[in-house]
JSON list of C-alpha atoms in Angstrom, two decimals:
[
{"chain": "A", "resi": 1, "resn": "MET", "atom": "CA", "xyz": [-32.99, 47.49, -10.69]},
{"chain": "A", "resi": 2, "resn": "ALA", "atom": "CA", "xyz": [-29.54, 47.24, -9.14]},
{"chain": "A", "resi": 3, "resn": "GLY", "atom": "CA", "xyz": [-27.86, 43.86, -9.08]},
{"chain": "A", "resi": 4, "resn": "LYS", "atom": "CA", "xyz": [-26.38, 42.05, -6.10]},
{"chain": "A", "resi": 5, "resn": "VAL", "atom": "CA", "xyz": [-22.98, 42.53, -4.50]},
{"chain": "A", "resi": 6, "resn": "PHE", "atom": "CA", "xyz": [-21.25, 39.18, -4.16]},
{"chain": "A", "resi": 7, "resn": "PHE", "atom": "CA", "xyz": [-17.96, 37.38, -3.96]},
{"chain": "A", "resi": 8, "resn": "SER", "atom": "CA", "xyz": [-16.89, 33.86, -4.88]},
{"chain": "A", "resi": 9, "resn": "VAL", "atom": "CA", "xyz": [-13.69, 32.24, -3.67]},
{"chain": "A", "resi": 10, "resn": "THR", "atom": "CA", "xyz": [-12.04, 28.86, -3.42]},
{"chain": "A", "resi": 11, "resn": "MET", "atom": "CA", "xyz": [-11.19, 27.86, 0.14]},
{"chain": "A", "resi": 12, "resn": "SER", "atom": "CA", "xyz": [-9.18, 25.04, 1.68]},
{"chain": "A", "resi": 13, "resn": "LEU", "atom": "CA", "xyz": [-10.98, 22.67, 4.03]},
{"chain": "A", "resi": 14, "resn": "ASP", "atom": "CA", "xyz": [-9.25, 24.32, 6.98]},
{"chain": "A", "resi": 15, "resn": "GLY", "atom": "CA", "xyz": [-10.54, 27.76, 6.07]},
{"chain": "A", "resi": 16, "resn": "PHE", "atom": "CA", "xyz": [-7.79, 29.46, 4.04]},
{"chain": "A", "resi": 17, "resn": "MET", "atom": "CA", "xyz": [-8.50, 31.29, 0.79]},
{"chain": "A", "resi": 18, "resn": "ALA", "atom": "CA", "xyz": [-4.82, 31.85, -0.06]},
{"chain": "A", "resi": 19, "resn": "PRO", "atom": "CA", "xyz": [-1.38, 30.74, 1.10]},
{"chain": "A", "resi": 20, "resn": "GLU", "atom": "CA", "xyz": [0.67, 32.98, 3.35]},
{"chain": "A", "resi": 21, "resn": "SER", "atom": "CA", "xyz": [1.41, 36.07, 1.33]},
{"chain": "A", "resi": 22, "resn": "VAL", "atom": "CA", "xyz": [4.65, 36.80, -0.45]},
{"chain": "A", "resi": 23, "resn": "PRO", "atom": "CA", "xyz": [5.62, 40.24, -1.80]},
{"chain": "A", "resi": 24, "resn": "PRO", "atom": "CA", "xyz": [3.74, 40.83, -5.09]},
{"chain": "A", "resi": 25, "resn": "GLU", "atom": "CA", "xyz": [6.98, 41.80, -6.80]},
{"chain": "A", "resi": 26, "resn": "ASP", "atom": "CA", "xyz": [8.45, 38.39, -5.87]},
{"chain": "A", "resi": 27, "resn": "ALA", "atom": "CA", "xyz": [5.54, 36.09, -6.71]},
{"chain": "A", "resi": 28, "resn": "PHE", "atom": "CA", "xyz": [6.05, 36.04, -10.47]},
{"chain": "A", "resi": 29, "resn": "SER", "atom": "CA", "xyz": [9.55, 37.49, -10.78]},
{"chain": "A", "resi": 30, "resn": "PRO", "atom": "CA", "xyz": [11.82, 35.22, -12.88]},
{"chain": "A", "resi": 31, "resn": "GLU", "atom": "CA", "xyz": [14.67, 35.93, -10.46]},
{"chain": "A", "resi": 32, "resn": "LYS", "atom": "CA", "xyz": [12.60, 34.71, -7.50]},
{"chain": "A", "resi": 33, "resn": "GLN", "atom": "CA", "xyz": [11.19, 31.46, -8.86]},
{"chain": "A", "resi": 34, "resn": "ASP", "atom": "CA", "xyz": [13.74, 29.38, -6.95]},
{"chain": "A", "resi": 35, "resn": "ASP", "atom": "CA", "xyz": [13.02, 31.15, -3.67]},
{"chain": "A", "resi": 36, "resn": "PRO", "atom": "CA", "xyz": [11.56, 28.55, -1.25]},
{"chain": "A", "resi": 37, "resn": "ASP", "atom": "CA", "xyz": [8.78, 30.89, -0.07]},
{"chain": "A", "resi": 38, "resn": "VAL", "atom": "CA", "xyz": [7.74, 31.73, -3.63]},
{"chain": "A", "resi": 39, "resn": "ARG", "atom": "CA", "xyz": [7.81, 28.08, -4.69]},
{"chain": "A", "resi": 40, "resn": "ARG", "atom": "CA", "xyz": [5.72, 27.11, -1.68]},
{"chain": "A", "resi": 41, "resn": "TRP", "atom": "CA", "xyz": [3.20, 29.87, -2.44]},
{"chain": "A", "resi": 42, "resn": "MET", "atom": "CA", "xyz": [2.92, 28.88, -6.11]},
{"chain": "A", "resi": 43, "resn": "SER", "atom": "CA", "xyz": [2.52, 25.20, -5.26]},
{"chain": "A", "resi": 44, "resn": "LYS", "atom": "CA", "xyz": [-0.22, 25.82, -2.71]},
{"chain": "A", "resi": 45, "resn": "TRP", "atom": "CA", "xyz": [-2.07, 28.28, -4.95]},
{"chain": "A", "resi": 46, "resn": "ALA", "atom": "CA", "xyz": [-2.00, 25.84, -7.87]},
{"chain": "A", "resi": 47, "resn": "GLU", "atom": "CA", "xyz": [-3.28, 23.04, -5.62]},
{"chain": "A", "resi": 48, "resn": "LEU", "atom": "CA", "xyz": [-6.12, 25.21, -4.32]},
{"chain": "A", "resi": 49, "resn": "GLN", "atom": "CA", "xyz": [-7.23, 26.26, -7.81]},
{"chain": "A", "resi": 50, "resn": "ALA", "atom": "CA", "xyz": [-6.63, 22.90, -9.50]},
{"chain": "A", "resi": 51, "resn": "TRP", "atom": "CA", "xyz": [-10.36, 22.32, -9.99]},
{"chain": "A", "resi": 52, "resn": "ALA", "atom": "CA", "xyz": [-10.67, 25.37, -12.27]},
{"chain": "A", "resi": 53, "resn": "PHE", "atom": "CA", "xyz": [-7.81, 24.79, -14.72]},
{"chain": "A", "resi": 54, "resn": "PRO", "atom": "CA", "xyz": [-9.39, 21.89, -16.64]},
{"chain": "A", "resi": 55, "resn": "GLN", "atom": "CA", "xyz": [-12.77, 23.64, -17.10]},
{"chain": "A", "resi": 56, "resn": "ARG", "atom": "CA", "xyz": [-13.75, 24.50, -20.66]},
{"chain": "A", "resi": 57, "resn": "TRP", "atom": "CA", "xyz": [-14.89, 28.02, -19.78]},
{"chain": "A", "resi": 58, "resn": "PHE", "atom": "CA", "xyz": [-11.71, 28.76, -17.80]},
{"chain": "A", "resi": 59, "resn": "ARG", "atom": "CA", "xyz": [-9.52, 27.59, -20.68]},
{"chain": "A", "resi": 60, "resn": "GLU", "atom": "CA", "xyz": [-11.50, 29.62, -23.21]},
{"chain": "A", "resi": 61, "resn": "ASN", "atom": "CA", "xyz": [-11.51, 32.79, -21.11]},
{"chain": "A", "resi": 62, "resn": "LEU", "atom": "CA", "xyz": [-7.75, 32.68, -20.53]},
{"chain": "A", "resi": 63, "resn": "LYS", "atom": "CA", "xyz": [-7.09, 31.50, -24.10]},
{"chain": "A", "resi": 64, "resn": "LEU", "atom": "CA", "xyz": [-5.36, 28.33, -22.91]},
{"chain": "A", "resi": 65, "resn": "GLY", "atom": "CA", "xyz": [-6.65, 26.30, -25.84]},
{"chain": "A", "resi": 66, "resn": "GLU", "atom": "CA", "xyz": [-9.77, 24.53, -27.00]},
{"chain": "A", "resi": 67, "resn": "GLY", "atom": "CA", "xyz": [-11.61, 21.78, -25.17]},
{"chain": "A", "resi": 68, "resn": "GLY", "atom": "CA", "xyz": [-11.86, 21.10, -21.48]},
{"chain": "A", "resi": 69, "resn": "GLU", "atom": "CA", "xyz": [-14.26, 19.64, -18.96]},
{"chain": "A", "resi": 70, "resn": "GLU", "atom": "CA", "xyz": [-17.95, 20.42, -18.84]},
{"chain": "A", "resi": 71, "resn": "GLY", "atom": "CA", "xyz": [-20.32, 19.87, -15.94]},
{"chain": "A", "resi": 72, "resn": "ILE", "atom": "CA", "xyz": [-21.20, 21.48, -12.61]},
{"chain": "A", "resi": 73, "resn": "ASP", "atom": "CA", "xyz": [-17.81, 23.13, -12.09]},
{"chain": "A", "resi": 74, "resn": "ASN", "atom": "CA", "xyz": [-17.74, 24.55, -15.60]},
{"chain": "A", "resi": 75, "resn": "ASP", "atom": "CA", "xyz": [-21.35, 25.78, -15.37]},
{"chain": "A", "resi": 76, "resn": "ILE", "atom": "CA", "xyz": [-20.71, 27.57, -12.07]},
{"chain": "A", "resi": 77, "resn": "ALA", "atom": "CA", "xyz": [-17.52, 29.22, -13.33]},
{"chain": "A", "resi": 78, "resn": "ARG", "atom": "CA", "xyz": [-19.31, 30.45, -16.44]},
{"chain": "A", "resi": 79, "resn": "ALA", "atom": "CA", "xyz": [-22.39, 31.66, -14.52]},
{"chain": "A", "resi": 80, "resn": "THR", "atom": "CA", "xyz": [-20.17, 33.65, -12.15]},
{"chain": "A", "resi": 81, "resn": "TYR", "atom": "CA", "xyz": [-18.60, 35.43, -15.10]},
{"chain": "A", "resi": 82, "resn": "GLU", "atom": "CA", "xyz": [-21.90, 36.03, -16.91]},
{"chain": "A", "resi": 83, "resn": "ARG", "atom": "CA", "xyz": [-23.64, 37.62, -13.91]},
{"chain": "A", "resi": 84, "resn": "THR", "atom": "CA", "xyz": [-20.80, 40.08, -13.27]},
{"chain": "A", "resi": 85, "resn": "GLY", "atom": "CA", "xyz": [-21.18, 43.58, -14.67]},
{"chain": "A", "resi": 86, "resn": "ALA", "atom": "CA", "xyz": [-18.24, 45.11, -12.79]},
{"chain": "A", "resi": 87, "resn": "SER", "atom": "CA", "xyz": [-15.58, 43.94, -10.34]},
{"chain": "A", "resi": 88, "resn": "ILE", "atom": "CA", "xyz": [-13.81, 45.44, -7.33]},
{"chain": "A", "resi": 89, "resn": "MET", "atom": "CA", "xyz": [-10.39, 44.42, -6.05]},
{"chain": "A", "resi": 90, "resn": "GLY", "atom": "CA", "xyz": [-7.74, 45.58, -3.64]},
{"chain": "A", "resi": 91, "resn": "LYS", "atom": "CA", "xyz": [-4.33, 46.89, -4.56]},
{"chain": "A", "resi": 92, "resn": "ARG", "atom": "CA", "xyz": [-2.50, 43.70, -3.61]},
{"chain": "A", "resi": 93, "resn": "MET", "atom": "CA", "xyz": [-4.62, 41.57, -5.92]},
{"chain": "A", "resi": 94, "resn": "PHE", "atom": "CA", "xyz": [-4.06, 44.05, -8.73]},
{"chain": "A", "resi": 95, "resn": "ASP", "atom": "CA", "xyz": [-0.31, 44.09, -8.11]},
{"chain": "A", "resi": 96, "resn": "LEU", "atom": "CA", "xyz": [-0.21, 40.28, -8.28]},
{"chain": "A", "resi": 97, "resn": "GLY", "atom": "CA", "xyz": [-2.29, 40.19, -11.43]},
{"chain": "A", "resi": 98, "resn": "GLU", "atom": "CA", "xyz": [-0.88, 43.07, -13.45]},
{"chain": "A", "resi": 99, "resn": "PRO", "atom": "CA", "xyz": [2.30, 41.29, -14.62]},
{"chain": "A", "resi": 100, "resn": "THR", "atom": "CA", "xyz": [0.56, 37.93, -15.20]},
{"chain": "A", "resi": 101, "resn": "TRP", "atom": "CA", "xyz": [-2.82, 38.60, -16.79]},
{"chain": "A", "resi": 102, "resn": "PRO", "atom": "CA", "xyz": [-2.81, 38.25, -20.57]},
{"chain": "A", "resi": 103, "resn": "GLU", "atom": "CA", "xyz": [-3.06, 41.40, -22.64]},
{"chain": "A", "resi": 104, "resn": "GLU", "atom": "CA", "xyz": [-6.78, 40.71, -22.93]},
{"chain": "A", "resi": 105, "resn": "ALA", "atom": "CA", "xyz": [-7.37, 40.63, -19.16]},
{"chain": "A", "resi": 106, "resn": "PRO", "atom": "CA", "xyz": [-9.92, 37.99, -18.10]},
{"chain": "A", "resi": 107, "resn": "PHE", "atom": "CA", "xyz": [-12.56, 40.31, -16.61]},
{"chain": "A", "resi": 108, "resn": "HIS", "atom": "CA", "xyz": [-14.09, 41.89, -19.74]},
{"chain": "A", "resi": 109, "resn": "THR", "atom": "CA", "xyz": [-15.86, 44.48, -17.57]},
{"chain": "A", "resi": 110, "resn": "PRO", "atom": "CA", "xyz": [-14.84, 47.61, -15.68]},
{"chain": "A", "resi": 111, "resn": "VAL", "atom": "CA", "xyz": [-12.69, 46.81, -12.62]},
{"chain": "A", "resi": 112, "resn": "PHE", "atom": "CA", "xyz": [-12.39, 49.23, -9.70]},
{"chain": "A", "resi": 113, "resn": "VAL", "atom": "CA", "xyz": [-9.15, 48.97, -7.73]},
{"chain": "A", "resi": 114, "resn": "VAL", "atom": "CA", "xyz": [-9.26, 50.28, -4.14]},
{"chain": "A", "resi": 115, "resn": "THR", "atom": "CA", "xyz": [-5.90, 51.93, -3.63]},
{"chain": "A", "resi": 116, "resn": "HIS", "atom": "CA", "xyz": [-4.06, 55.00, -2.38]},
{"chain": "A", "resi": 117, "resn": "GLU", "atom": "CA", "xyz": [-2.13, 55.14, -5.67]},
{"chain": "A", "resi": 118, "resn": "LYS", "atom": "CA", "xyz": [-3.29, 57.82, -8.08]},
{"chain": "A", "resi": 119, "resn": "ARG", "atom": "CA", "xyz": [-3.30, 56.49, -11.61]},
{"chain": "A", "resi": 120, "resn": "ASP", "atom": "CA", "xyz": [-5.20, 57.06, -14.85]},
{"chain": "A", "resi": 121, "resn": "PRO", "atom": "CA", "xyz": [-7.58, 54.31, -16.00]},
{"chain": "A", "resi": 122, "resn": "TRP", "atom": "CA", "xyz": [-5.81, 51.40, -17.65]},
{"chain": "A", "resi": 123, "resn": "GLU", "atom": "CA", "xyz": [-7.75, 50.11, -20.64]},
{"chain": "A", "resi": 124, "resn": "ARG", "atom": "CA", "xyz": [-7.06, 46.61, -21.94]},
{"chain": "A", "resi": 125, "resn": "PRO", "atom": "CA", "xyz": [-8.29, 44.84, -25.07]},
{"chain": "A", "resi": 126, "resn": "GLY", "atom": "CA", "xyz": [-11.46, 42.83, -24.68]},
{"chain": "A", "resi": 127, "resn": "GLY", "atom": "CA", "xyz": [-13.49, 45.23, -22.57]},
{"chain": "A", "resi": 128, "resn": "THR", "atom": "CA", "xyz": [-11.52, 45.40, -19.31]},
{"chain": "A", "resi": 129, "resn": "THR", "atom": "CA", "xyz": [-10.68, 48.85, -17.95]},
{"chain": "A", "resi": 130, "resn": "PHE", "atom": "CA", "xyz": [-9.08, 49.23, -14.53]},
{"chain": "A", "resi": 131, "resn": "HIS", "atom": "CA", "xyz": [-10.18, 52.33, -12.60]},
{"chain": "A", "resi": 132, "resn": "PHE", "atom": "CA", "xyz": [-8.19, 53.36, -9.52]},
{"chain": "A", "resi": 133, "resn": "VAL", "atom": "CA", "xyz": [-10.32, 54.54, -6.59]},
{"chain": "A", "resi": 134, "resn": "ASN", "atom": "CA", "xyz": [-8.64, 56.59, -3.86]},
{"chain": "A", "resi": 135, "resn": "ASP", "atom": "CA", "xyz": [-11.58, 57.38, -1.56]},
{"chain": "A", "resi": 136, "resn": "GLY", "atom": "CA", "xyz": [-12.56, 54.05, -0.06]},
{"chain": "A", "resi": 137, "resn": "ILE", "atom": "CA", "xyz": [-14.63, 50.94, -0.56]},
{"chain": "A", "resi": 138, "resn": "GLU", "atom": "CA", "xyz": [-18.02, 52.63, -0.58]},
{"chain": "A", "resi": 139, "resn": "SER", "atom": "CA", "xyz": [-16.97, 54.97, -3.38]},
{"chain": "A", "resi": 140, "resn": "ALA", "atom": "CA", "xyz": [-15.63, 52.00, -5.33]},
{"chain": "A", "resi": 141, "resn": "LEU", "atom": "CA", "xyz": [-18.95, 50.20, -4.88]},
{"chain": "A", "resi": 142, "resn": "THR", "atom": "CA", "xyz": [-20.97, 53.22, -5.97]},
{"chain": "A", "resi": 143, "resn": "GLN", "atom": "CA", "xyz": [-18.91, 53.48, -9.16]},
{"chain": "A", "resi": 144, "resn": "ALA", "atom": "CA", "xyz": [-19.06, 49.74, -9.76]},
{"chain": "A", "resi": 145, "resn": "ARG", "atom": "CA", "xyz": [-22.86, 49.67, -9.36]},
{"chain": "A", "resi": 146, "resn": "GLU", "atom": "CA", "xyz": [-23.22, 52.45, -11.89]},
{"chain": "A", "resi": 147, "resn": "ALA", "atom": "CA", "xyz": [-20.97, 50.63, -14.35]},
{"chain": "A", "resi": 148, "resn": "ALA", "atom": "CA", "xyz": [-22.70, 47.27, -13.82]},
{"chain": "A", "resi": 149, "resn": "GLY", "atom": "CA", "xyz": [-26.23, 48.53, -14.46]},
{"chain": "A", "resi": 150, "resn": "ASP", "atom": "CA", "xyz": [-28.68, 45.73, -13.65]},
{"chain": "A", "resi": 151, "resn": "ARG", "atom": "CA", "xyz": [-25.93, 43.10, -13.48]},
{"chain": "A", "resi": 152, "resn": "ASP", "atom": "CA", "xyz": [-24.09, 42.13, -10.31]},
{"chain": "A", "resi": 153, "resn": "VAL", "atom": "CA", "xyz": [-20.94, 43.57, -8.75]},
{"chain": "A", "resi": 154, "resn": "ARG", "atom": "CA", "xyz": [-18.28, 41.04, -7.79]},
{"chain": "A", "resi": 155, "resn": "ILE", "atom": "CA", "xyz": [-15.79, 41.67, -5.00]},
{"chain": "A", "resi": 156, "resn": "ALA", "atom": "CA", "xyz": [-12.91, 39.84, -6.67]},
{"chain": "A", "resi": 157, "resn": "GLY", "atom": "CA", "xyz": [-10.42, 39.97, -3.77]},
{"chain": "A", "resi": 158, "resn": "GLY", "atom": "CA", "xyz": [-8.12, 39.76, -2.11]},
{"chain": "A", "resi": 159, "resn": "GLY", "atom": "CA", "xyz": [-8.94, 38.56, 1.35]},
{"chain": "A", "resi": 160, "resn": "GLU", "atom": "CA", "xyz": [-8.65, 41.88, 3.17]},
{"chain": "A", "resi": 161, "resn": "THR", "atom": "CA", "xyz": [-10.90, 43.64, 0.65]},
{"chain": "A", "resi": 162, "resn": "ILE", "atom": "CA", "xyz": [-13.55, 40.91, 0.85]},
{"chain": "A", "resi": 163, "resn": "GLN", "atom": "CA", "xyz": [-13.48, 41.02, 4.65]},
{"chain": "A", "resi": 164, "resn": "GLU", "atom": "CA", "xyz": [-13.85, 44.78, 4.68]},
{"chain": "A", "resi": 165, "resn": "TYR", "atom": "CA", "xyz": [-16.94, 44.66, 2.45]},
{"chain": "A", "resi": 166, "resn": "LEU", "atom": "CA", "xyz": [-18.41, 41.83, 4.53]},
{"chain": "A", "resi": 167, "resn": "ASP", "atom": "CA", "xyz": [-17.82, 43.56, 7.83]},
{"chain": "A", "resi": 168, "resn": "THR", "atom": "CA", "xyz": [-19.45, 46.78, 6.67]},
{"chain": "A", "resi": 169, "resn": "GLY", "atom": "CA", "xyz": [-22.59, 44.96, 5.55]},
{"chain": "A", "resi": 170, "resn": "LEU", "atom": "CA", "xyz": [-22.17, 45.66, 1.85]},
{"chain": "A", "resi": 171, "resn": "VAL", "atom": "CA", "xyz": [-22.28, 42.04, 0.59]},
{"chain": "A", "resi": 172, "resn": "ASP", "atom": "CA", "xyz": [-25.59, 40.43, -0.39]},
{"chain": "A", "resi": 173, "resn": "GLU", "atom": "CA", "xyz": [-24.37, 36.94, -1.25]},
{"chain": "A", "resi": 174, "resn": "PHE", "atom": "CA", "xyz": [-21.24, 34.84, -1.46]},
{"chain": "A", "resi": 175, "resn": "SER", "atom": "CA", "xyz": [-20.10, 31.47, -2.74]},
{"chain": "A", "resi": 176, "resn": "VAL", "atom": "CA", "xyz": [-17.33, 29.30, -1.34]},
{"chain": "A", "resi": 177, "resn": "THR", "atom": "CA", "xyz": [-15.82, 26.48, -3.36]},
{"chain": "A", "resi": 178, "resn": "LEU", "atom": "CA", "xyz": [-14.35, 23.99, -0.89]},
{"chain": "A", "resi": 179, "resn": "ALA", "atom": "CA", "xyz": [-11.26, 22.30, -2.27]},
{"chain": "A", "resi": 180, "resn": "PRO", "atom": "CA", "xyz": [-9.92, 19.05, -0.76]},
{"chain": "A", "resi": 181, "resn": "VAL", "atom": "CA", "xyz": [-6.65, 20.58, 0.43]},
{"chain": "A", "resi": 182, "resn": "LEU", "atom": "CA", "xyz": [-5.25, 21.58, 3.83]},
{"chain": "A", "resi": 183, "resn": "PHE", "atom": "CA", "xyz": [-2.98, 24.62, 4.23]},
{"chain": "A", "resi": 184, "resn": "GLY", "atom": "CA", "xyz": [-2.36, 24.84, 7.96]},
{"chain": "A", "resi": 185, "resn": "THR", "atom": "CA", "xyz": [-1.46, 28.52, 7.60]},
{"chain": "A", "resi": 186, "resn": "GLY", "atom": "CA", "xyz": [-2.37, 31.29, 5.21]},
{"chain": "A", "resi": 187, "resn": "ILE", "atom": "CA", "xyz": [-5.00, 33.97, 4.71]},
{"chain": "A", "resi": 188, "resn": "ARG", "atom": "CA", "xyz": [-8.29, 33.04, 6.35]},
{"chain": "A", "resi": 189, "resn": "LEU", "atom": "CA", "xyz": [-11.50, 34.12, 4.66]},
{"chain": "A", "resi": 190, "resn": "PHE", "atom": "CA", "xyz": [-13.30, 35.27, 7.80]},
{"chain": "A", "resi": 191, "resn": "ASP", "atom": "CA", "xyz": [-10.41, 36.41, 10.03]},
{"chain": "A", "resi": 192, "resn": "ARG", "atom": "CA", "xyz": [-11.44, 40.07, 10.34]},
{"chain": "A", "resi": 193, "resn": "VAL", "atom": "CA", "xyz": [-15.20, 39.67, 10.18]},
{"chain": "A", "resi": 194, "resn": "ASP", "atom": "CA", "xyz": [-17.35, 40.30, 13.27]},
{"chain": "A", "resi": 195, "resn": "PRO", "atom": "CA", "xyz": [-19.64, 37.23, 13.45]},
{"chain": "A", "resi": 196, "resn": "ALA", "atom": "CA", "xyz": [-22.06, 39.08, 15.71]},
{"chain": "A", "resi": 197, "resn": "ARG", "atom": "CA", "xyz": [-23.00, 41.38, 12.84]},
{"chain": "A", "resi": 198, "resn": "LEU", "atom": "CA", "xyz": [-23.80, 38.82, 10.13]},
{"chain": "A", "resi": 199, "resn": "ALA", "atom": "CA", "xyz": [-26.57, 36.28, 9.63]},
{"chain": "A", "resi": 200, "resn": "LEU", "atom": "CA", "xyz": [-26.09, 33.65, 6.91]},
{"chain": "A", "resi": 201, "resn": "ASP", "atom": "CA", "xyz": [-28.61, 31.48, 5.08]},
{"chain": "A", "resi": 202, "resn": "GLN", "atom": "CA", "xyz": [-27.43, 28.66, 2.85]},
{"chain": "A", "resi": 203, "resn": "THR", "atom": "CA", "xyz": [-29.21, 28.80, -0.50]},
{"chain": "A", "resi": 204, "resn": "ARG", "atom": "CA", "xyz": [-27.30, 26.32, -2.61]},
{"chain": "A", "resi": 205, "resn": "SER", "atom": "CA", "xyz": [-25.02, 23.31, -2.30]},
{"chain": "A", "resi": 206, "resn": "GLU", "atom": "CA", "xyz": [-23.59, 21.39, -5.25]},
{"chain": "A", "resi": 207, "resn": "ALA", "atom": "CA", "xyz": [-20.71, 18.96, -5.43]},
{"chain": "A", "resi": 208, "resn": "SER", "atom": "CA", "xyz": [-18.60, 17.57, -8.23]},
{"chain": "A", "resi": 209, "resn": "SER", "atom": "CA", "xyz": [-15.89, 14.95, -8.05]},
{"chain": "A", "resi": 210, "resn": "ARG", "atom": "CA", "xyz": [-13.38, 17.77, -7.46]},
{"chain": "A", "resi": 211, "resn": "VAL", "atom": "CA", "xyz": [-14.95, 20.34, -5.11]},
{"chain": "A", "resi": 212, "resn": "THR", "atom": "CA", "xyz": [-18.12, 21.42, -3.26]},
{"chain": "A", "resi": 213, "resn": "HIS", "atom": "CA", "xyz": [-19.81, 24.73, -4.07]},
{"chain": "A", "resi": 214, "resn": "LEU", "atom": "CA", "xyz": [-21.73, 26.48, -1.25]},
{"chain": "A", "resi": 215, "resn": "THR", "atom": "CA", "xyz": [-23.76, 29.68, -1.62]},
{"chain": "A", "resi": 216, "resn": "TYR", "atom": "CA", "xyz": [-25.05, 31.91, 1.20]},
{"chain": "A", "resi": 217, "resn": "THR", "atom": "CA", "xyz": [-27.11, 35.05, 1.45]},
{"chain": "A", "resi": 218, "resn": "VAL", "atom": "CA", "xyz": [-25.92, 37.64, 3.96]},
{"chain": "A", "resi": 219, "resn": "GLY", "atom": "CA", "xyz": [-28.16, 39.54, 6.34]},
{"chain": "A", "resi": 220, "resn": "LYS", "atom": "CA", "xyz": [-27.69, 41.64, 9.45]},
{"chain": "A", "resi": 221, "resn": "ARG", "atom": "CA", "xyz": [-28.34, 40.33, 12.96]}
]
């Protein structure tokens, strides 16, 4: 039996899942770290994701050291990882991650990158192999489903890729972690989604002292 297609993101209280974008080649370039736009992007991103950094599972998965917090946030982060049999991401997310992920990339599953770039699969230690898909999101999903088996397929990001899967009716479920931050500007989660095409049912709501986790199933109107 095929698993679900889902995504999980952290979102600011005013609806942004990421700060205003900066060129991927600038975001983590040592020469650009004093650039005001890059510093602003890094500061906002760190603030948005601050709930995850102390979690025991997050620290273990990224090899940041032993220990860490346990509780609702840690359990949800771990469960998201354990249910995922394959991931899909857009080219921008890959470009941001490629120079910063550790050698043992944190996915530990096949990852399908939707891109126009032709490139051989990139195998990393620890079970992550990046496959580069040149014929669209549906092809990427077909390949990801096959790789995932009876586990779920996660649409990892970024925002444009998530919106495209949502708007074409290919997402079964999603989770939003609401962080107590305000961005004012940035990349909105639902900017390009046609609300007339989607029906949402809330299936779960859990809060910690840091964030609130909301889960919805997605249907068609």
